[in-house]
Short mmCIF file of C-alpha atoms and ligand atoms in Angstrom, two decimals:
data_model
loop_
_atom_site.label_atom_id
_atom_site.label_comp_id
_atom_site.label_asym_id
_atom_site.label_seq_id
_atom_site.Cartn_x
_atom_site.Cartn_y
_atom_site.Cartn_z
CA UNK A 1 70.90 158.90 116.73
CA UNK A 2 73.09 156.14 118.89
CA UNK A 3 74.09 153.76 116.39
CA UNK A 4 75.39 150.35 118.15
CA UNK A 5 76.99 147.91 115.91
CA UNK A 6 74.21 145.04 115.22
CA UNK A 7 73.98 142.29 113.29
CA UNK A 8 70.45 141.08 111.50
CA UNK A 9 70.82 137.95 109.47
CA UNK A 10 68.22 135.79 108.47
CA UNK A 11 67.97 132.49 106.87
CA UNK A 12 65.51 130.50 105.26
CA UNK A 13 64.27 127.32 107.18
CA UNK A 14 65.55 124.68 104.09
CA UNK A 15 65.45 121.12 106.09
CA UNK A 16 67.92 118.25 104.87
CA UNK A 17 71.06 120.78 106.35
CA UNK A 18 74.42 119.96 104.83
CA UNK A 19 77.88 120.80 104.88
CA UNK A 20 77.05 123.66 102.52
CA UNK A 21 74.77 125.22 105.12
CA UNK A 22 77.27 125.02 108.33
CA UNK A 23 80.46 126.25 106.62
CA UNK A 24 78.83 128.73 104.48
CA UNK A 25 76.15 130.49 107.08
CA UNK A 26 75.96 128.92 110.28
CA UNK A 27 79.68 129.35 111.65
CA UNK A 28 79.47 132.84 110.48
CA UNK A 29 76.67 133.87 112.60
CA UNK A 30 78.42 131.86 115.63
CA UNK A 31 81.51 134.21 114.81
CA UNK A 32 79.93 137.32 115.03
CA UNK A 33 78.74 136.65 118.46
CA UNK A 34 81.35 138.33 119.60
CA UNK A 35 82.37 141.22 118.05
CA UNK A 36 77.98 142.46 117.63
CA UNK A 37 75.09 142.93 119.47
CA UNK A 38 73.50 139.48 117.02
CA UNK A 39 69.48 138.93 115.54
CA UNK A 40 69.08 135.73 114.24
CA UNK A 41 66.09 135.52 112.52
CA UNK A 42 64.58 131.52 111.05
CA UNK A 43 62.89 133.77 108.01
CA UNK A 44 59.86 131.04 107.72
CA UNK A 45 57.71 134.01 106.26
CA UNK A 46 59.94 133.83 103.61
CA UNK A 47 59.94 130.16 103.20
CA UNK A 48 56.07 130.38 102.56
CA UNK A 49 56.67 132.46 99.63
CA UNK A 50 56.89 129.52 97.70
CA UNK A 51 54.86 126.12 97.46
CA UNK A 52 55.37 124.34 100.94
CA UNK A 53 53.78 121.87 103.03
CA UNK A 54 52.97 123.45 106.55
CA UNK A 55 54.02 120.74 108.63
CA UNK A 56 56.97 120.23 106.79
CA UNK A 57 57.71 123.93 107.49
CA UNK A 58 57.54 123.46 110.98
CA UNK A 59 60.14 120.32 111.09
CA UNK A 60 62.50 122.39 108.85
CA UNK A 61 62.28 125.89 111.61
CA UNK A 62 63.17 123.40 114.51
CA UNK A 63 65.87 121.53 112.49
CA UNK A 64 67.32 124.84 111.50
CA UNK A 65 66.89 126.16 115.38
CA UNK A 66 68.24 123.09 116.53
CA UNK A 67 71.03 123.21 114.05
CA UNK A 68 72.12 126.99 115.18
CA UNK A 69 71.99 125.85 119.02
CA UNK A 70 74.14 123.17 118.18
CA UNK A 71 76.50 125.12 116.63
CA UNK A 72 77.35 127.59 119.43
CA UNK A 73 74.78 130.50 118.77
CA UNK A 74 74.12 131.31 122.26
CA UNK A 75 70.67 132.44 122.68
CA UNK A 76 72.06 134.25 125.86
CA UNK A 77 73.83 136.18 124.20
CA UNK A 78 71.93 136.65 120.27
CA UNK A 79 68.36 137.15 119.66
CA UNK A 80 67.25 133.93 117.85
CA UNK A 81 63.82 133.83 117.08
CA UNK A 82 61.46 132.33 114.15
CA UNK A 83 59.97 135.34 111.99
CA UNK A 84 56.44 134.76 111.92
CA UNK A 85 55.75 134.55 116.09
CA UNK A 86 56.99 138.69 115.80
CA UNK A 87 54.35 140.61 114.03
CA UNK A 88 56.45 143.85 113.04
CA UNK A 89 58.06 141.62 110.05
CA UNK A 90 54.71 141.99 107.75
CA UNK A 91 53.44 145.26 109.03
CA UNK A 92 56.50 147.30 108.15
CA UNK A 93 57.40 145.16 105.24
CA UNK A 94 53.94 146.37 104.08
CA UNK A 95 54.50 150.30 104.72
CA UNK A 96 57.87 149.56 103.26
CA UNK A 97 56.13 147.98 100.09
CA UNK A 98 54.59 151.58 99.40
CA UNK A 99 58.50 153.00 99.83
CA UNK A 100 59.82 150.33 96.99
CA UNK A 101 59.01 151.17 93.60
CA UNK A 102 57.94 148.58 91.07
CA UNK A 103 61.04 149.09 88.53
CA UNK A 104 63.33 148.80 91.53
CA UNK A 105 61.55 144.87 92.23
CA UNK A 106 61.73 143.73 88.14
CA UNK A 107 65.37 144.22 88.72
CA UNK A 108 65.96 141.71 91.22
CA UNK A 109 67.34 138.22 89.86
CA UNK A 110 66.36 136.14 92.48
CA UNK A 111 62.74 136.52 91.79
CA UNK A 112 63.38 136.00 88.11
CA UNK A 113 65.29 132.62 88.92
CA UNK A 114 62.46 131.37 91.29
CA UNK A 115 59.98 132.22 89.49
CA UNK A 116 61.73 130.27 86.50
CA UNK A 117 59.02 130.09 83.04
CA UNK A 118 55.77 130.89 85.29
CA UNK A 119 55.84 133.81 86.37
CA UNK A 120 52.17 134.65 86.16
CA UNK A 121 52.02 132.07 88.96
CA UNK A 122 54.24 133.17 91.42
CA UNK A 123 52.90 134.02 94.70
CA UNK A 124 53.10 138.38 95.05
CA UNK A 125 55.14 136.89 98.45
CA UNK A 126 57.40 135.86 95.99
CA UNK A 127 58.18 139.35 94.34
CA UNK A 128 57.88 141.58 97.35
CA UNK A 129 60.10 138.93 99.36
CA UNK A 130 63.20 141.53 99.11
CA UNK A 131 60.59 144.03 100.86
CA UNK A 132 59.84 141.65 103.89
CA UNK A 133 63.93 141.07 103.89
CA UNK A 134 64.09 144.93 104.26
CA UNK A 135 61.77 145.18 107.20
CA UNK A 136 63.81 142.03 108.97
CA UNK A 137 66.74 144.29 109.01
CA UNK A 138 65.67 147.87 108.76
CA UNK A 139 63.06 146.93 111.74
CA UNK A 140 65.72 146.37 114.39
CA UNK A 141 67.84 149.75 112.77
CA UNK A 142 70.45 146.74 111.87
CA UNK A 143 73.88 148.57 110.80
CA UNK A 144 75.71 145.50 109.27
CA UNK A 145 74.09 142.25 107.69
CA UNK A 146 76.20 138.95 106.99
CA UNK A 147 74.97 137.55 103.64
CA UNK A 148 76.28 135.71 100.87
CA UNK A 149 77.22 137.09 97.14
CA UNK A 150 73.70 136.22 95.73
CA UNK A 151 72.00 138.19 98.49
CA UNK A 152 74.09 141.49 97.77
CA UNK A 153 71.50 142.78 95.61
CA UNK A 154 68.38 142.51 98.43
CA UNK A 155 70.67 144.39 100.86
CA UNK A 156 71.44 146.96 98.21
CA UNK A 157 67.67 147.53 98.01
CA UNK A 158 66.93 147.71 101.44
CA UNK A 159 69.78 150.58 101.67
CA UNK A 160 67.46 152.15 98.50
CA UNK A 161 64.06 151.75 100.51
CA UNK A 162 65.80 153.53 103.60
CA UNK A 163 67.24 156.25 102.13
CA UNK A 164 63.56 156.96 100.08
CA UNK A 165 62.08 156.44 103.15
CA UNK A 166 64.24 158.88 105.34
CA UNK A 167 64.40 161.20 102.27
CA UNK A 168 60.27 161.32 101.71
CA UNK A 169 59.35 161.63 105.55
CA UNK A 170 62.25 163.76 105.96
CA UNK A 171 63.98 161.94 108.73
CA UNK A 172 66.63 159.90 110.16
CA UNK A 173 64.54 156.77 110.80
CA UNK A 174 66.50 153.90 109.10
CA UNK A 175 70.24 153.42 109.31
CA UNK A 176 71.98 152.14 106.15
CA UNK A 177 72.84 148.53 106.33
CA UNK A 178 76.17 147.56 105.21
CA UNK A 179 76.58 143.90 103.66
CA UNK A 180 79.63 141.68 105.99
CA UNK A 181 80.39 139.67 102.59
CA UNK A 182 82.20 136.05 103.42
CA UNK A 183 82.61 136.45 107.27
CA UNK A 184 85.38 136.65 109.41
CA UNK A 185 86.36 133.41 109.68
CA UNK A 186 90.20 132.72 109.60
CA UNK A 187 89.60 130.23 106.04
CA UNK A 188 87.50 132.75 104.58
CA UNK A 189 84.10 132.20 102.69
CA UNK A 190 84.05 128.80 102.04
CA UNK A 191 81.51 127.80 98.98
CA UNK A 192 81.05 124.37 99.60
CA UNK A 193 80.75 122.04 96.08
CA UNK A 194 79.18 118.53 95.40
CA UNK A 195 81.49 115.90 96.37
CA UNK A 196 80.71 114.22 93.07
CA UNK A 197 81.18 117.16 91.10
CA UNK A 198 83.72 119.88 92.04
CA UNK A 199 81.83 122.78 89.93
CA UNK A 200 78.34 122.26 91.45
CA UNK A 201 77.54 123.32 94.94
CA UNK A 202 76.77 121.11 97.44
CA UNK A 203 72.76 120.93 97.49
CA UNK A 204 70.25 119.16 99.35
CA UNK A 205 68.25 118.84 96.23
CA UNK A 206 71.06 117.04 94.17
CA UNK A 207 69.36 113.52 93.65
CA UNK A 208 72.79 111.56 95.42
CA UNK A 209 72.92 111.78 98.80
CA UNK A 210 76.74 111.35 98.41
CA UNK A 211 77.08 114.09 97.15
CA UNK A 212 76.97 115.91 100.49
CA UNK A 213 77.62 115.06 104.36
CA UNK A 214 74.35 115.78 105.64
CA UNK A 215 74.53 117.56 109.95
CA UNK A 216 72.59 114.37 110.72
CA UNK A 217 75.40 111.83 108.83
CA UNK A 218 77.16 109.67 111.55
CA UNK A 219 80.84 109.15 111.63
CA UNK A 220 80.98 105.98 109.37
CA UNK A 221 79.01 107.53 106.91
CA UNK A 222 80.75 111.00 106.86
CA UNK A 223 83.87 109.07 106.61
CA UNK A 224 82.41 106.85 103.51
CA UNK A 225 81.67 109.85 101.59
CA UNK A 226 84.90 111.35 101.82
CA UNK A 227 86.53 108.13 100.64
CA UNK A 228 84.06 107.87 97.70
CA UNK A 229 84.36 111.52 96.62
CA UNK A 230 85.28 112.12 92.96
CA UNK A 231 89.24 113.18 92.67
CA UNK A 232 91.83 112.97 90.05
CA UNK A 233 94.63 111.05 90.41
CA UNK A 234 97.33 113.47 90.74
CA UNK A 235 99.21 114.60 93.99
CA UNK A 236 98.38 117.81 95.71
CA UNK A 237 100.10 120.69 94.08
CA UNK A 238 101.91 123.19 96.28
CA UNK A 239 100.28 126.95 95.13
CA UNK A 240 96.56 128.20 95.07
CA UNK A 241 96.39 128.37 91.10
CA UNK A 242 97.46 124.36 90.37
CA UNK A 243 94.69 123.77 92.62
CA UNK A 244 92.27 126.18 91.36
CA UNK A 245 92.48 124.15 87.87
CA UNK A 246 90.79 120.92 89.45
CA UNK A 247 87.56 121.79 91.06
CA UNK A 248 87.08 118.39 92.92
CA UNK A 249 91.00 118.94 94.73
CA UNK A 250 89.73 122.60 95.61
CA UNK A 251 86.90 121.53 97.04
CA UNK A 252 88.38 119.23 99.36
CA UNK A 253 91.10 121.01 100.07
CA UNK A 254 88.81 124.21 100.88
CA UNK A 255 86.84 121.80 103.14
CA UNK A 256 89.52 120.70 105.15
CA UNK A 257 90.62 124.45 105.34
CA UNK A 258 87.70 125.67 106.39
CA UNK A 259 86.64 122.81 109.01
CA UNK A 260 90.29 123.08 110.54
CA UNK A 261 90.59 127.09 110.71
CA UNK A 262 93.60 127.07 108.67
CA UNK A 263 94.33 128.55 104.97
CA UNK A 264 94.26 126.57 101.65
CA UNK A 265 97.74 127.35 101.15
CA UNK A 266 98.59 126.25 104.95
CA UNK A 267 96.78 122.72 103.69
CA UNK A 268 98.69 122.63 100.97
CA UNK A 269 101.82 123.29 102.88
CA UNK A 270 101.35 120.31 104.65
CA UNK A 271 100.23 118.07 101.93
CA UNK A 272 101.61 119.14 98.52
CA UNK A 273 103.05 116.01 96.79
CA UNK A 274 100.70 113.82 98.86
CA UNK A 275 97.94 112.12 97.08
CA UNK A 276 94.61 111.32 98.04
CA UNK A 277 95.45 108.24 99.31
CA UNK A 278 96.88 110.21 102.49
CA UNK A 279 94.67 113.58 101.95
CA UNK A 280 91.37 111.87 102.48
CA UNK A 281 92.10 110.18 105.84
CA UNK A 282 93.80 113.12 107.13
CA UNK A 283 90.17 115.26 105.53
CA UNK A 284 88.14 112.06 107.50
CA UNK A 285 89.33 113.14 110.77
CA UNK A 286 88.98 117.17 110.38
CA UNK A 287 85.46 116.41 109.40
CA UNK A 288 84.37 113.48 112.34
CA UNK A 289 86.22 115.52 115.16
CA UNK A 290 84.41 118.63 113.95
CA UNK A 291 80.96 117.85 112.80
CA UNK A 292 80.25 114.84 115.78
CA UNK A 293 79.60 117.23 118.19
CA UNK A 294 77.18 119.76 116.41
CA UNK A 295 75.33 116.53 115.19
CA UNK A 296 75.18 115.09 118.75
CA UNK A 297 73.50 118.09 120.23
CA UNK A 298 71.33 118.80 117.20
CA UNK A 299 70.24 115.12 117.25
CA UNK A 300 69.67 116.42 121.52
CA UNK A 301 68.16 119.53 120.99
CA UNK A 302 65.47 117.62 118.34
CA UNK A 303 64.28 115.05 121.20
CA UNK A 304 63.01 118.13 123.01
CA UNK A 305 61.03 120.44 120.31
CA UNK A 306 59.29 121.86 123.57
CA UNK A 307 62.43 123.50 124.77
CA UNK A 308 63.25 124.77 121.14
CA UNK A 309 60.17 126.46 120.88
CA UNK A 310 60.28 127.91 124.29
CA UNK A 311 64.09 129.07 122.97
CA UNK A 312 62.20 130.76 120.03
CA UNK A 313 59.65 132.46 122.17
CA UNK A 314 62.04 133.71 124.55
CA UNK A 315 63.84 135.49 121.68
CA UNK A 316 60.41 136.83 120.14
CA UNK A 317 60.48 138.41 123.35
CA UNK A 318 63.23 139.23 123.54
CA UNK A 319 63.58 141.56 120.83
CA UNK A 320 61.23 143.98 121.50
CA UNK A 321 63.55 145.92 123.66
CA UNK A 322 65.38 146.23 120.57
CA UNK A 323 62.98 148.02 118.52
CA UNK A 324 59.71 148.50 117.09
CA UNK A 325 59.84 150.58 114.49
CA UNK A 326 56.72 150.26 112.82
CA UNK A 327 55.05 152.26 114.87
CA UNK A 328 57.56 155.09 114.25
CA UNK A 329 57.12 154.66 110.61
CA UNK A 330 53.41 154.87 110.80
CA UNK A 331 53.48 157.83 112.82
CA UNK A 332 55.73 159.60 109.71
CA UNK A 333 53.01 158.41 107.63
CA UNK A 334 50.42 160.00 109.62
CA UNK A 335 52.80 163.02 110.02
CA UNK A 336 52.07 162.82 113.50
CA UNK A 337 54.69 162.34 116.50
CA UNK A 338 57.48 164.37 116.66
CA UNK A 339 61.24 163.77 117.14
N1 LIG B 1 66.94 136.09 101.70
C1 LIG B 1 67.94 135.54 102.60
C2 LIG B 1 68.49 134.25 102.00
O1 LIG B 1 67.81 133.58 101.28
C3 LIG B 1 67.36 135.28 103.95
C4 LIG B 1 66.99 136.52 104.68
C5 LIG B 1 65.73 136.95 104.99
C6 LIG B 1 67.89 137.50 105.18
N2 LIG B 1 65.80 138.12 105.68
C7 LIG B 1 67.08 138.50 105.81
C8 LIG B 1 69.28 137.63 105.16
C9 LIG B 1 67.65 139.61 106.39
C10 LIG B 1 69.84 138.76 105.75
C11 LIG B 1 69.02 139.73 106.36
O2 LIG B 1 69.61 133.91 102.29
#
């Protein structure tokens, strides 16, 4: 078996993208552009595993679409694509639901969280979901999958579905996907907080919109936040562990990092024994000069859904020369087809 090195990822179509979203996901993906053979994957199969509205579904997959474009994934050279216009998502996900065992699916949190106090009415979408996440990557024989901490545990089960599935069947089928925890990017992860509190993150359901710079904030509003974010009123310290002890300095600090390509302590370098006063300007500038042109073309890219959706299709199609693997894994089933 040939095994390139490719990248699956997938995310969820959310709407309302933030700061949170770009630094934490998006760049990533842009990143790995060019050191993989890239599958991008809007996961709106996923998103319909809880309560939704379907045309607000729709707005969210172009936002999202138009928020990777914008961002530099090329669809020259990755797959991008919306899950639900490629059948093979559902139909392996469903031969892989007979692979995953029950006690293997009460173990995952996410579920548990989601489902919060009802879980008698949780969609079943909602408790297989790590099974369809499985099929996304084991589908394309995916060898390495960029995902954050809480997703560590659905990648861990897709490795156990694989090796059940190769072990019952008796083949080589599936490779084992290995997690790419917190990128490649020079700053590192970054885990992006509320700008009004330094120990939540940054969340498009927190009730204050100043609490995060939205992709779709303009310059005088991006810059308005920043000024109004909660600090303290000490100066910058000049090591990692000062800083550490007051979230809301971290946070900005690992924003301006992370938006500039340079280290925390590099940051630091620069503006230990500085306050705020001078940091937040300095953080103003980063932010405009990077962010203004993603939201210019995403704000583009939106006037034009036709040409996002014909982006989409292309990649649909895109990625069948890649594989198609349910039809292997049926034939196993069958016991039928050799090789
Ligand atoms: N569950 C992932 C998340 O919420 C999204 C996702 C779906 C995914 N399919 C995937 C991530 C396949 C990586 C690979 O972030």
């Amino acid at each position: 078996m040939t095994i390139t090195k490719r990248v699956f990822s997938g995310i969820q179509p959310t709407g309302n993208l933030h700061l949170g979203n770009y630094l934490g996901a998006i760049r990533n993906w842009v990143t790995m552009q060019d050191d993989y053979e890239c599958i991008y994957c809007i996961v709106d199969m996923h998103a319909i595993t809880m309560p939704h509205v379907a045309a607000e579904l729709r707005a969210n997959t172009l936002e999202m679409a138009a928020a990777l474009l914008a961002s530099g994934i090329d669809p020259k050279r990755a797959i991008l694509f919306n899950q639900s216009r490629v059948r093979m998502h559902a139909e392996l996900a469903w031969i892989l639901n007979c692979t995953a065992r029950m006690g293997w699916l009460n173990r995952m949190t996410q579920f548990k969280d989601k489902s919060g106090k009802d879980k008698e009415g949780a969609s079943v979408g909602l408790f297989v979901y790590p099974v369809l996440q499985a099929a996304d990557i084991l589908g394309y024989k995916a060898t390495h999958v960029p995902v954050g901490d809480d997703q560590k545990q659905h990648l861990e089960l897709a490795r156990d579905i694989a090796t059940k599935f190769n072990t019952d069947f008796g083949v080589e089928l599936f490779p084992l996907p290995e997690p790419v925890i917190g990128g490649q990017n020079a700053a590192g992860p970054a885990r992006v907080m509320s700008l009004r509190d330094g120990t939540a993150k940054m969340s498009k359901s927190d009730p204050s919109d100043m609490s995060r710079i939205n992709l779709t904030d303009d310059a005088d509003t991006i810059a308005q936040k920043i000024r109004k974010a909660r600090t303290d009123a000490e100066p910058l310290p000049d090591n990692l562990e000062d800083l550490k002890l007051r979230p809301e300095a971290d946070n900005l600090v690992g924003i301006f990092a992370a938006l500039a390509e340079r280290t925390k302590e590099d940051v630091l370098g620069e503006f230990s024994g500085k306050g705020f006063g001078a940091f937040k300007p300095a953080l103003v500038e980063v932010a405009v000069e990077s962010l203004s042109p993603v939201t210019r073309r995403m704000n583009d890219y939106l006037t034009d859904p036709h040409e996002i959706d014909s982006i989409l299709a292309t990649g649909a199609a895109r990625r069948r020369a890649v594989a198609e693997l349910t039809d292997e894994a049926l034939a196993r089933l069958r016991n039928i087809g050799g090789g």
